Amino acid sequence: MQAAVIVFPGSNCDRDVAVCLEAATGQAPLMAWHGDANLPKCDLIVLPGGFSYGDYLRCGAMAANSPILREVVAQAHKGAAVLGICNGFQVLTECGLLPGVLMQNKGLNFVCRNTQLTIANNKTAFTSLYGAGEEITIPVAHNEGNYFADDDTLKQLQDEDRIALTYAKGDNPNGACLDIAGISDTSGRIVGMMPHPERRAEAALGGDDGKRMFTGVVEMLS
Amino acid sequence: MKATIHITLKNGVLDPQGKAIENALGSLGFGGVDEVRQGKLIEVRLDETDADKARATLTDMCEKLLANTVIENYDIHLSEA
């Protein structure tokens, strides 16, 4: 299977994600540059964390309009699994693959710490190896992670079981609506999440709760 | 033709920065401030001389990039300058 990591100017988690993907697939992923107008056919595409284009205008807004994103959107519509982590989640909302928006944290501070998460839906492409309702620990590191959508959209996400991850009660670091840490599209193949699974994907990093995000999707696609 | 575009948060969308500014004004002794909302101002110079065409183009720009209409409103002002 072919996996790719999209690299924007300002991405800073691309190589960490590549390590996780290589561990899961046995081969190094394709690293695709933001200016590339062509992307070989991929089964799995990851938009990594960072500060694409310096967060100019709005987080993810410039990346969402970059040449490579047209390819990512086209392949997503054709069935590729797509994971957006942190800034990658912001890009997915800005390009319209996922609804809502990530606003500035309610407390106005950049938050960098472990969070307790609940697997709200273990039927997405990336959460299939977790138990429904399982509690895991994965760190966040963001200034704009406050998920917001209008009430109709939030209800739709609930009704369609598209809230993939929530912050555990009392551990919402950013004021996100419904404690949302990650959501999916209707198919469950496209997931955006603020926490960084690649930062807790092996014992040497303090835990490996994030690892199954990558091994799960690879298992599903293989 | 010059366009000045004001981008503001929609009513009901929490504006933590505006709230922080409001609190800071209060602590500086400015009384009577009911609310502060923070937005963005973007200036665009266009070759277009027809106001209607310019407005249509700018609206398209706002919808596609300049504003995120999930949370933001935009207001376009045109001038000859």
CSV table of C-alpha atoms in Angstrom, one decimal:
chain,number,residue,atom,x,y,z
A,1,MET,CA,0.0,0.0,0.0
A,2,GLN,CA,1.1,3.5,-0.7
A,3,ALA,CA,1.1,6.1,2.1
A,4,ALA,CA,2.0,9.8,1.7
A,5,VAL,CA,2.8,12.6,4.1
A,6,ILE,CA,2.0,16.1,2.8
A,7,VAL,CA,4.7,18.6,3.7
A,8,PHE,CA,4.0,22.3,3.7
A,9,PRO,CA,6.4,25.1,4.5
A,10,GLY,CA,6.0,25.3,8.3
A,11,SER,CA,5.0,21.6,8.8
A,12,ASN,CA,7.0,20.3,11.8
A,13,CYS,CA,5.5,16.9,12.5
A,14,ASP,CA,5.9,15.4,9.1
A,15,ARG,CA,9.0,13.3,9.9
A,16,ASP,CA,7.5,12.0,13.2
A,17,VAL,CA,4.4,10.9,11.2
A,18,ALA,CA,6.7,9.3,8.6
A,19,VAL,CA,8.4,7.2,11.3
A,20,CYS,CA,5.0,6.0,12.5
A,21,LEU,CA,3.9,5.1,9.0
A,22,GLU,CA,7.1,3.3,8.2
A,23,ALA,CA,6.7,1.3,11.4
A,24,ALA,CA,3.1,0.4,10.4
A,25,THR,CA,3.6,-0.3,6.7
A,26,GLY,CA,7.2,-1.5,6.6
A,27,GLN,CA,8.1,1.1,4.0
A,28,ALA,CA,8.9,4.8,4.0
A,29,PRO,CA,6.0,6.9,3.0
A,30,LEU,CA,6.1,9.3,0.1
A,31,MET,CA,6.8,12.8,1.3
A,32,ALA,CA,4.8,15.1,-1.0
A,33,TRP,CA,5.7,18.8,-1.2
A,34,HIS,CA,3.0,21.5,-1.1
A,35,GLY,CA,3.8,22.9,-4.5
A,36,ASP,CA,3.5,19.6,-6.3
A,37,ALA,CA,0.6,19.5,-8.7
A,38,ASN,CA,0.7,15.8,-9.0
A,39,LEU,CA,0.4,13.1,-6.3
A,40,PRO,CA,0.9,9.4,-7.2
A,41,LYS,CA,-2.2,7.4,-6.3
A,42,CYS,CA,-2.2,6.8,-2.5
A,43,ASP,CA,-4.2,4.6,-0.2
A,44,LEU,CA,-3.4,6.7,2.8
A,45,ILE,CA,-2.6,10.4,3.1
A,46,VAL,CA,-1.6,12.2,6.3
A,47,LEU,CA,-1.6,16.0,6.7
A,48,PRO,CA,0.8,16.5,9.6
A,49,GLY,CA,0.9,19.1,12.4
A,50,GLY,CA,2.9,22.3,12.3
A,51,PHE,CA,2.3,25.9,11.1
A,52,SER,CA,1.7,25.6,7.4
A,53,TYR,CA,2.5,28.9,5.7
A,54,GLY,CA,3.1,30.5,9.1
A,55,ASP,CA,-0.6,30.3,9.9
A,56,TYR,CA,-1.1,33.3,7.7
A,57,LEU,CA,-4.7,34.6,7.3
A,58,ARG,CA,-6.2,31.6,9.3
A,59,CYS,CA,-4.6,28.3,10.3
A,60,GLY,CA,-4.7,26.0,7.4
A,61,ALA,CA,-6.3,28.5,5.0
A,62,MET,CA,-3.3,28.9,2.7
A,63,ALA,CA,-2.5,25.2,2.8
A,64,ALA,CA,-6.1,24.4,1.8
A,65,ASN,CA,-5.6,26.3,-1.4
A,66,SER,CA,-2.1,24.9,-2.3
A,67,PRO,CA,-1.6,22.9,-5.5
A,68,ILE,CA,-1.1,19.5,-3.6
A,69,LEU,CA,-4.4,19.9,-1.8
A,70,ARG,CA,-6.4,19.7,-5.0
A,71,GLU,CA,-4.8,16.3,-5.4
A,72,VAL,CA,-5.5,15.3,-1.8
A,73,VAL,CA,-9.2,16.3,-2.1
A,74,ALA,CA,-9.5,14.5,-5.5
A,75,GLN,CA,-8.0,11.3,-4.0
A,76,ALA,CA,-10.1,11.6,-0.8
A,77,HIS,CA,-13.2,11.7,-3.0
A,78,LYS,CA,-12.0,8.5,-4.8
A,79,GLY,CA,-11.6,6.6,-1.5
A,80,ALA,CA,-8.2,7.3,0.0
A,81,ALA,CA,-8.0,7.3,3.8
A,82,VAL,CA,-7.0,10.7,5.0
A,83,LEU,CA,-5.8,11.7,8.5
A,84,GLY,CA,-5.3,15.4,9.5
A,85,ILE,CA,-3.4,15.9,12.7
A,86,CYS,CA,-3.6,19.3,14.4
A,87,ASN,CA,-2.7,21.8,11.7
A,88,GLY,CA,-3.7,19.0,9.3
A,89,PHE,CA,-7.2,19.0,10.9
A,90,GLN,CA,-7.4,22.7,10.4
A,91,VAL,CA,-6.5,22.2,6.7
A,92,LEU,CA,-9.2,19.5,6.4
A,93,THR,CA,-11.9,22.0,7.7
A,94,GLU,CA,-10.6,24.8,5.6
A,95,CYS,CA,-10.7,22.8,2.4
A,96,GLY,CA,-14.2,21.5,3.2
A,97,LEU,CA,-13.4,17.8,3.6
A,98,LEU,CA,-14.6,18.1,7.2
A,99,PRO,CA,-17.2,20.6,8.6
A,100,GLY,CA,-16.6,23.3,11.2
A,101,VAL,CA,-13.6,25.3,12.1
A,102,LEU,CA,-10.8,25.3,14.7
A,103,MET,CA,-10.8,28.6,16.5
A,104,GLN,CA,-8.4,30.1,19.0
A,105,ASN,CA,-8.2,28.3,22.3
A,106,LYS,CA,-10.7,29.7,24.8
A,107,GLY,CA,-8.0,30.5,27.3
A,108,LEU,CA,-5.9,32.4,24.7
A,109,ASN,CA,-2.9,30.2,25.5
A,110,PHE,CA,-0.9,27.7,23.5
A,111,VAL,CA,-1.6,24.4,25.2
A,112,CYS,CA,1.0,21.7,25.1
A,113,ARG,CA,0.3,18.8,27.4
A,114,ASN,CA,-1.1,15.2,27.6
A,115,THR,CA,-4.8,14.9,27.3
A,116,GLN,CA,-7.1,12.1,28.3
A,117,LEU,CA,-9.2,11.1,25.3
A,118,THR,CA,-12.3,8.9,24.9
A,119,ILE,CA,-12.7,6.9,21.7
A,120,ALA,CA,-16.2,8.1,20.9
A,121,ASN,CA,-16.4,6.1,17.6
A,122,ASN,CA,-14.2,3.1,17.0
A,123,LYS,CA,-15.6,2.5,13.5
A,124,THR,CA,-13.5,5.1,11.7
A,125,ALA,CA,-10.6,4.0,9.6
A,126,PHE,CA,-8.2,5.2,12.2
A,127,THR,CA,-9.8,4.1,15.5
A,128,SER,CA,-10.8,0.5,14.6
A,129,LEU,CA,-8.1,-1.0,16.9
A,130,TYR,CA,-9.4,0.8,20.0
A,131,GLY,CA,-12.4,-0.2,22.1
A,132,ALA,CA,-15.5,1.8,22.0
A,133,GLY,CA,-15.3,4.3,24.9
A,134,GLU,CA,-11.7,3.4,25.6
A,135,GLU,CA,-9.7,6.1,27.4
A,136,ILE,CA,-6.3,6.9,26.0
A,137,THR,CA,-3.6,9.5,26.6
A,138,ILE,CA,-2.3,11.5,23.7
A,139,PRO,CA,-0.7,15.0,23.8
A,140,VAL,CA,-2.0,18.2,22.3
A,141,ALA,CA,0.1,21.1,21.2
A,142,HIS,CA,-1.9,23.9,19.7
A,143,ASN,CA,-3.2,27.5,19.9
A,144,GLU,CA,-6.2,27.0,17.6
A,145,GLY,CA,-7.9,23.8,18.6
A,146,ASN,CA,-11.2,25.1,19.8
A,147,TYR,CA,-13.6,23.1,17.5
A,148,PHE,CA,-16.6,25.1,16.6
A,149,ALA,CA,-19.6,24.4,14.3
A,150,ASP,CA,-23.2,25.7,14.3
A,151,ASP,CA,-25.8,23.8,16.2
A,152,ASP,CA,-27.2,22.0,13.1
A,153,THR,CA,-23.8,20.8,12.2
A,154,LEU,CA,-23.0,19.6,15.7
A,155,LYS,CA,-26.3,17.7,15.8
A,156,GLN,CA,-25.6,16.2,12.4
A,157,LEU,CA,-22.1,15.0,13.7
A,158,GLN,CA,-23.8,13.4,16.7
A,159,ASP,CA,-26.6,11.8,14.7
A,160,GLU,CA,-24.3,10.4,12.1
A,161,ASP,CA,-21.8,9.1,14.7
A,162,ARG,CA,-19.0,11.2,13.3
A,163,ILE,CA,-17.4,12.4,16.6
A,164,ALA,CA,-14.4,10.1,16.7
A,165,LEU,CA,-12.6,11.4,19.8
A,166,THR,CA,-13.6,13.5,22.7
A,167,TYR,CA,-11.6,15.0,25.5
A,168,ALA,CA,-12.4,13.2,28.7
A,169,LYS,CA,-14.8,15.0,31.1
A,170,GLY,CA,-13.0,18.0,32.7
A,171,ASP,CA,-10.0,17.7,30.4
A,172,ASN,CA,-11.0,19.9,27.5
A,173,PRO,CA,-7.9,22.0,26.8
A,174,ASN,CA,-9.4,24.5,24.4
A,175,GLY,CA,-13.1,25.0,24.9
A,176,ALA,CA,-14.1,22.8,21.9
A,177,CYS,CA,-17.8,22.3,21.4
A,178,LEU,CA,-19.0,19.0,22.8
A,179,ASP,CA,-15.4,18.3,24.0
A,180,ILE,CA,-14.6,17.3,20.4
A,181,ALA,CA,-11.0,16.3,19.8
A,182,GLY,CA,-11.6,14.6,16.4
A,183,ILE,CA,-14.3,14.0,13.8
A,184,SER,CA,-14.7,12.0,10.7
A,185,ASP,CA,-16.5,12.4,7.4
A,186,THR,CA,-19.7,10.3,6.7
A,187,SER,CA,-17.6,7.3,5.5
A,188,GLY,CA,-15.2,7.3,8.4
A,189,ARG,CA,-12.2,7.3,6.1
A,190,ILE,CA,-11.4,11.0,6.6
A,191,VAL,CA,-10.5,11.9,10.1
A,192,GLY,CA,-9.2,15.1,11.6
A,193,MET,CA,-8.0,15.3,15.2
A,194,MET,CA,-6.2,17.9,17.3
A,195,PRO,CA,-4.1,15.5,19.5
A,196,HIS,CA,-0.8,14.2,18.1
A,197,PRO,CA,-0.9,10.4,18.0
A,198,GLU,CA,2.6,10.4,16.5
A,199,ARG,CA,4.0,11.9,19.6
A,200,ARG,CA,2.9,9.0,21.7
A,201,ALA,CA,3.4,6.0,19.4
A,202,GLU,CA,6.2,4.1,21.1
A,203,ALA,CA,7.3,3.3,24.7
A,204,ALA,CA,10.3,5.6,24.4
A,205,LEU,CA,7.9,8.6,24.0
A,206,GLY,CA,6.2,7.8,27.3
A,207,GLY,CA,3.5,5.6,25.9
A,208,ASP,CA,2.1,4.1,22.7
A,209,ASP,CA,-1.6,5.0,22.8
A,210,GLY,CA,-1.3,6.7,19.4
A,211,LYS,CA,0.3,3.8,17.6
A,212,ARG,CA,-3.0,2.1,16.8
A,213,MET,CA,-4.2,5.1,14.8
A,214,PHE,CA,-1.6,4.1,12.2
A,215,THR,CA,-1.5,0.3,12.5
A,216,GLY,CA,-5.4,0.3,12.5
A,217,VAL,CA,-5.7,2.1,9.2
A,218,VAL,CA,-2.9,0.0,7.6
A,219,GLU,CA,-4.6,-3.2,8.7
A,220,MET,CA,-7.8,-2.0,7.2
A,221,LEU,CA,-6.2,-1.1,3.9
A,222,SER,CA,-4.0,-4.2,3.6
B,1,MET,CA,-10.1,50.7,-7.6
B,2,LYS,CA,-9.4,50.0,-3.9
B,3,ALA,CA,-11.4,47.7,-1.7
B,4,THR,CA,-11.4,47.6,2.1
B,5,ILE,CA,-12.7,44.4,3.5
B,6,HIS,CA,-13.8,44.1,7.1
B,7,ILE,CA,-13.9,40.6,8.4
B,8,THR,CA,-15.7,40.1,11.7
B,9,LEU,CA,-16.8,37.2,13.8
B,10,LYS,CA,-20.5,36.3,13.5
B,11,ASN,CA,-22.8,37.1,16.4
B,12,GLY,CA,-22.8,34.4,18.9
B,13,VAL,CA,-19.3,33.2,18.1
B,14,LEU,CA,-17.1,33.5,21.1
B,15,ASP,CA,-14.3,36.1,20.7
B,16,PRO,CA,-11.7,35.4,23.5
B,17,GLN,CA,-9.3,38.1,22.2
B,18,GLY,CA,-12.1,40.7,22.2
B,19,LYS,CA,-13.0,39.6,25.7
B,20,ALA,CA,-9.3,40.0,26.8
B,21,ILE,CA,-9.1,43.5,25.3
B,22,GLU,CA,-12.4,44.4,27.0
B,23,ASN,CA,-11.0,43.3,30.3
B,24,ALA,CA,-7.7,45.2,29.7
B,25,LEU,CA,-9.6,48.4,28.9
B,26,GLY,CA,-11.5,48.0,32.1
B,27,SER,CA,-8.2,47.5,34.1
B,28,LEU,CA,-6.8,50.7,32.4
B,29,GLY,CA,-9.8,52.6,33.9
B,30,PHE,CA,-11.9,52.9,30.8
B,31,GLY,CA,-15.4,52.6,32.0
B,32,GLY,CA,-18.6,52.1,30.1
B,33,VAL,CA,-17.2,49.5,27.6
B,34,ASP,CA,-20.0,47.1,26.9
B,35,GLU,CA,-18.3,44.8,24.5
B,36,VAL,CA,-15.1,44.5,22.3
B,37,ARG,CA,-15.0,42.4,19.2
B,38,GLN,CA,-11.8,42.0,17.2
B,39,GLY,CA,-11.7,41.4,13.5
B,40,LYS,CA,-9.5,41.9,10.4
B,41,LEU,CA,-9.1,44.5,7.8
B,42,ILE,CA,-7.8,43.6,4.4
B,43,GLU,CA,-7.0,46.1,1.6
B,44,VAL,CA,-7.1,45.0,-2.0
B,45,ARG,CA,-6.2,47.1,-5.0
B,46,LEU,CA,-7.8,46.0,-8.3
B,47,ASP,CA,-7.3,46.9,-12.0
B,48,GLU,CA,-11.1,46.6,-12.4
B,49,THR,CA,-12.8,50.0,-12.9
B,50,ASP,CA,-16.4,48.7,-12.9
B,51,ALA,CA,-17.7,48.7,-9.3
B,52,ASP,CA,-20.2,45.9,-9.9
B,53,LYS,CA,-17.7,43.6,-11.4
B,54,ALA,CA,-15.1,44.5,-8.7
B,55,ARG,CA,-17.7,43.7,-6.0
B,56,ALA,CA,-18.5,40.3,-7.6
B,57,THR,CA,-14.8,39.4,-7.8
B,58,LEU,CA,-14.2,40.5,-4.2
B,59,THR,CA,-17.2,38.5,-3.0
B,60,ASP,CA,-15.8,35.5,-4.7
B,61,MET,CA,-12.4,36.1,-3.0
B,62,CYS,CA,-14.1,36.4,0.4
B,63,GLU,CA,-16.1,33.2,-0.1
B,64,LYS,CA,-13.1,31.2,-1.3
B,65,LEU,CA,-10.3,32.5,0.9
B,66,LEU,CA,-10.4,35.8,2.7
B,67,ALA,CA,-13.2,34.8,5.2
B,68,ASN,CA,-14.2,31.5,6.8
B,69,THR,CA,-18.0,31.9,6.5
B,70,VAL,CA,-18.5,29.2,9.2
B,71,ILE,CA,-17.6,31.9,11.8
B,72,GLU,CA,-16.9,35.1,9.9
B,73,ASN,CA,-18.9,37.8,8.1
B,74,TYR,CA,-17.3,40.1,5.6
B,75,ASP,CA,-18.2,43.6,4.5
B,76,ILE,CA,-16.7,45.1,1.3
B,77,HIS,CA,-16.2,48.9,0.9
B,78,LEU,CA,-15.1,50.2,-2.6
B,79,SER,CA,-13.4,53.5,-3.3
B,80,GLU,CA,-11.8,55.1,-6.3
B,81,ALA,CA,-8.5,55.8,-4.5
